[in-house]
XYZ file of C-alpha atoms in Angstrom:
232
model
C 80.084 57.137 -74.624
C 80.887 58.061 -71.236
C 80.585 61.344 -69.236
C 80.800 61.929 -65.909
C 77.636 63.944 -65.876
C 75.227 61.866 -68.178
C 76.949 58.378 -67.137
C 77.362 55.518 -70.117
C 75.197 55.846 -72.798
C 75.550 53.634 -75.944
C 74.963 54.724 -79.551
C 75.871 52.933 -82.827
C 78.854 53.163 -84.453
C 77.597 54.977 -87.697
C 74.845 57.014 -85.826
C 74.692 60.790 -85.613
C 75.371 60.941 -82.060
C 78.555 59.445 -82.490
C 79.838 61.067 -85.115
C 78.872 64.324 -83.256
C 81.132 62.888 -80.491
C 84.442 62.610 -82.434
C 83.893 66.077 -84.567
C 83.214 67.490 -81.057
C 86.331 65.923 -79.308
C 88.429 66.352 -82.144
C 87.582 70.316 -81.887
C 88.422 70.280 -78.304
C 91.760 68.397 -78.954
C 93.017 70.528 -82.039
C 90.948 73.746 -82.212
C 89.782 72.623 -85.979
C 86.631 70.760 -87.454
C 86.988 67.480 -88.958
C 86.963 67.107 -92.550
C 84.146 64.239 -93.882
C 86.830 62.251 -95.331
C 88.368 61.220 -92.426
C 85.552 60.753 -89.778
C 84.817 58.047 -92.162
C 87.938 57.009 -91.595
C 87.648 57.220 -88.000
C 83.902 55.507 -88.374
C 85.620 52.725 -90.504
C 88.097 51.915 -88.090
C 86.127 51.983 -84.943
C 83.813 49.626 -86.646
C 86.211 47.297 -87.267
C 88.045 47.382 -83.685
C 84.515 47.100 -82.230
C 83.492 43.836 -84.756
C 87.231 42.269 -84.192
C 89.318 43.522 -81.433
C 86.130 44.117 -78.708
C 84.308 41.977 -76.380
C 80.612 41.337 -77.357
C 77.840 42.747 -74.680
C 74.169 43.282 -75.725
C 72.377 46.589 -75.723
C 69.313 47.124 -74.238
C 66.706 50.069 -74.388
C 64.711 50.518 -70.763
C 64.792 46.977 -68.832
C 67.820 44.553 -68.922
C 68.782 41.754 -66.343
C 71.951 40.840 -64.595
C 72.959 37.812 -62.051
C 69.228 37.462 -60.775
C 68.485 41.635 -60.679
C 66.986 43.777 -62.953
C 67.814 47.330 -64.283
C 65.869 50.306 -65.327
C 66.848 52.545 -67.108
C 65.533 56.047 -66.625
C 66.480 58.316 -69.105
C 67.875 60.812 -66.911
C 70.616 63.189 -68.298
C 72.468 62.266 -65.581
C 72.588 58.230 -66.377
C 70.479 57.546 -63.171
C 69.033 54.228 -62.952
C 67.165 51.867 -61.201
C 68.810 48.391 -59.810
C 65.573 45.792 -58.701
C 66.379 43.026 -56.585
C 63.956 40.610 -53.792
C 64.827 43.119 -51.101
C 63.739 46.112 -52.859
C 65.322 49.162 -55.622
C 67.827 51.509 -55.097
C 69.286 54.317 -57.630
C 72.614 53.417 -59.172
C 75.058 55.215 -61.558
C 76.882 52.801 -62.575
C 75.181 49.395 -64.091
C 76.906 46.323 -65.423
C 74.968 46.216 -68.478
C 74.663 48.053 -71.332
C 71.653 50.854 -72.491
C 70.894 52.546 -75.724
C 68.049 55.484 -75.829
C 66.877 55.082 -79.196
C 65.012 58.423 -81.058
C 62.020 59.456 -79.024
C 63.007 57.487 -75.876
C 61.156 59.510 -72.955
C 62.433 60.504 -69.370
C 60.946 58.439 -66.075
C 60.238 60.811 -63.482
C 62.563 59.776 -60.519
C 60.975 57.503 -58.165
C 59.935 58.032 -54.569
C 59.221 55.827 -51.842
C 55.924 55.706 -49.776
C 53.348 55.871 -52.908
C 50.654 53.799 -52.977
C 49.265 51.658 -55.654
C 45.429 51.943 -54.677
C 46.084 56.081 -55.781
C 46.613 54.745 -59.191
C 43.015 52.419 -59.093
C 41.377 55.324 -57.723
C 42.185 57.286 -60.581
C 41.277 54.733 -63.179
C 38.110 53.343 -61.557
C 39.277 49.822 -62.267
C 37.008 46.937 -60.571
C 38.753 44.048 -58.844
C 39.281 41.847 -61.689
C 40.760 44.432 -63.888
C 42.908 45.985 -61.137
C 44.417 42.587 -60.462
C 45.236 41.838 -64.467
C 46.470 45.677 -64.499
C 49.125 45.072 -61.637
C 50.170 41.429 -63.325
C 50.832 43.387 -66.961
C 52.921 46.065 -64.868
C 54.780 43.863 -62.873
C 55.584 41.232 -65.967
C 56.275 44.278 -67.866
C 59.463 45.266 -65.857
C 61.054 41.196 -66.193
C 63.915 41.543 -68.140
C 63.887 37.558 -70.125
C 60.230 35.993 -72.262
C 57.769 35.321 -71.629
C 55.711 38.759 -71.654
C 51.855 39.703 -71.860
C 49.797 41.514 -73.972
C 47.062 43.818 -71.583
C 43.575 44.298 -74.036
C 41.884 47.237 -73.396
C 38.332 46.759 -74.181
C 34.699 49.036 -73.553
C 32.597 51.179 -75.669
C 33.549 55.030 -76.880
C 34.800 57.403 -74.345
C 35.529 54.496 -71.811
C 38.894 55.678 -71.236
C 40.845 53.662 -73.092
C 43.063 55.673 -74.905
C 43.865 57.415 -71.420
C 44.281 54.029 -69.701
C 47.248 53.049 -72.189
C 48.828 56.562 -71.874
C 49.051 56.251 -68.628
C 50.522 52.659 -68.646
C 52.951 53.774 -71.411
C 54.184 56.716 -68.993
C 54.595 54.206 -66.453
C 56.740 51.869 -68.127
C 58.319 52.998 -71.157
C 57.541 56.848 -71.898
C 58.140 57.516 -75.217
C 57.943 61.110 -77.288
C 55.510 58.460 -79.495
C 52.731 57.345 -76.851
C 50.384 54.987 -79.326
C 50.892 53.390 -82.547
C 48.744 52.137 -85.611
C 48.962 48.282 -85.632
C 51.601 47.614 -88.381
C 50.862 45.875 -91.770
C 53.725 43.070 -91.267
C 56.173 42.103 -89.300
C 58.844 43.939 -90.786
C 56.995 47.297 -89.558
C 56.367 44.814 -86.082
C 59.902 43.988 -85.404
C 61.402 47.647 -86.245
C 59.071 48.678 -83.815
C 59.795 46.762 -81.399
C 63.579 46.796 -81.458
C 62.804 50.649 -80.860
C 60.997 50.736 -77.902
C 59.766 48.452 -74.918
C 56.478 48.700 -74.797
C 54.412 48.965 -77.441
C 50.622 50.519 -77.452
C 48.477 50.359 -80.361
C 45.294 52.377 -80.502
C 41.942 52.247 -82.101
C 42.459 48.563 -82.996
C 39.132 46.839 -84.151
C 41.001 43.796 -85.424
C 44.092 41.958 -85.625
C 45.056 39.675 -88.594
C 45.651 36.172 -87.940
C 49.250 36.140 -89.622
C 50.426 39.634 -87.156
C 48.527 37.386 -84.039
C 50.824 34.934 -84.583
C 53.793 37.168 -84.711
C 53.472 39.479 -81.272
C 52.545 36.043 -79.738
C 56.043 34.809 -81.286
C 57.503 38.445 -79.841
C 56.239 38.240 -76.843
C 57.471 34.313 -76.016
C 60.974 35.053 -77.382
C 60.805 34.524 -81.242
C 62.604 35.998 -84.140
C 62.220 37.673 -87.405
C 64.683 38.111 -90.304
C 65.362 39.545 -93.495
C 67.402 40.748 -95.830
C 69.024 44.056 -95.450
C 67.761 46.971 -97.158
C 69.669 50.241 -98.435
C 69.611 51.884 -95.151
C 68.616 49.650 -92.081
């Protein structure tokens, strides 16, 4: 959907947003509401224009690359974003890729030029060692292709974990959700992850050998499948 003050903004076909959309531009063309029977009518047909008659782009939700640069996407309400390149970032509007704000996607604050990074160690108390694996998982966390890597927050209670991945959640992805449980499968795994773009998980003592294997797969660019259910 596009608006000239929010900018593009994807949703599915068949989501509430979009049927919003029509029953509200329908109202605005005729004066009357929609009856149910034919938005799914409308729904039907815009599915089938969009799997048949429309070119196919991918979605993304936060980071997505384009011709060498890499775009961020902020969550502003007025479709603000943030266009990375070797010389430096600048705000756009308009992006050549495509964004979707799933539920509980947060909004960035707008960025400013002239911070500095050693504010951010101060406030942590970070040694050397940790500071420089901190800065690698930030920086690798805002590539837009595989491989990715996983940042372990280890120490002893009231250490500062917890507030250590809140704060690197606000900094890359914020989310109405800050910190997960670790899933049971991969199922759980991969609906997470197709819902957000980074993922925190707190209070985790262990990790099974068979979900290991699986974020490593995530994180390097592997799949999961499997059959559809009644409503996903």
């Amino acid at each position: 959907l596009t608006r000239p003050e929010t900018g593009m903004v994807c949703h599915p076909i068949r989501s509430e947003a979009m049927k919003g959309s029509i029953r509200l531009r329908y109202h605005s063309s005729t004066g009357k509401t929609i009856g149910r029977e034919a938005l799914a009518e409308i729904i039907d047909l815009m599915e089938a224009e969009a799997i048949f008659m429309s070119p196919e782009e991918e979605v993304h939700v936060r980071v997505a690359g384009h011709d060498g640069d890499v775009y961020y996407d902020l969550g502003q309400p007025d479709g603000t974003m943030v266009k990375i390149t070797p010389a430096g970032w600048t705000q756009v509007r308009e992006v050549p890729v495509r964004f979707y704000r799933p539920n509980g996607f947060g909004m960035q604050a707008i960025p400013e030029r002239g911070g500095n990074l050693n504010d951010l160690r101060d406030l942590l108390h970070l040694d050397e060692k940790a500071w420089v694996l901190l800065l690698a998982f930030l920086l690798i966390s805002l590539r837009s292709t595989h491989p990715y890597m996983v940042l372990l927050l280890s120490g002893g209670h009231g250490s500062g974990k917890s507030k250590i991945s809140e704060l690197v959640k606000r900094i890359i992805d914020p989310n109405a959700l800050e910190k997960f449980r670790l899933p049971k499968d991969e199922h759980t795994l991969a609906i997470q992850a197709a819902m957000a773009w980074l993922l925190v998980y707190d209070n985790t003592s262990a990790v099974r050998w068979d979900l290991s294997d699986a974020l490593c797969a995530m994180l390097t660019g592997g799949g999961f499948s499997t059959r559809k259910y009644y409503t996903d």
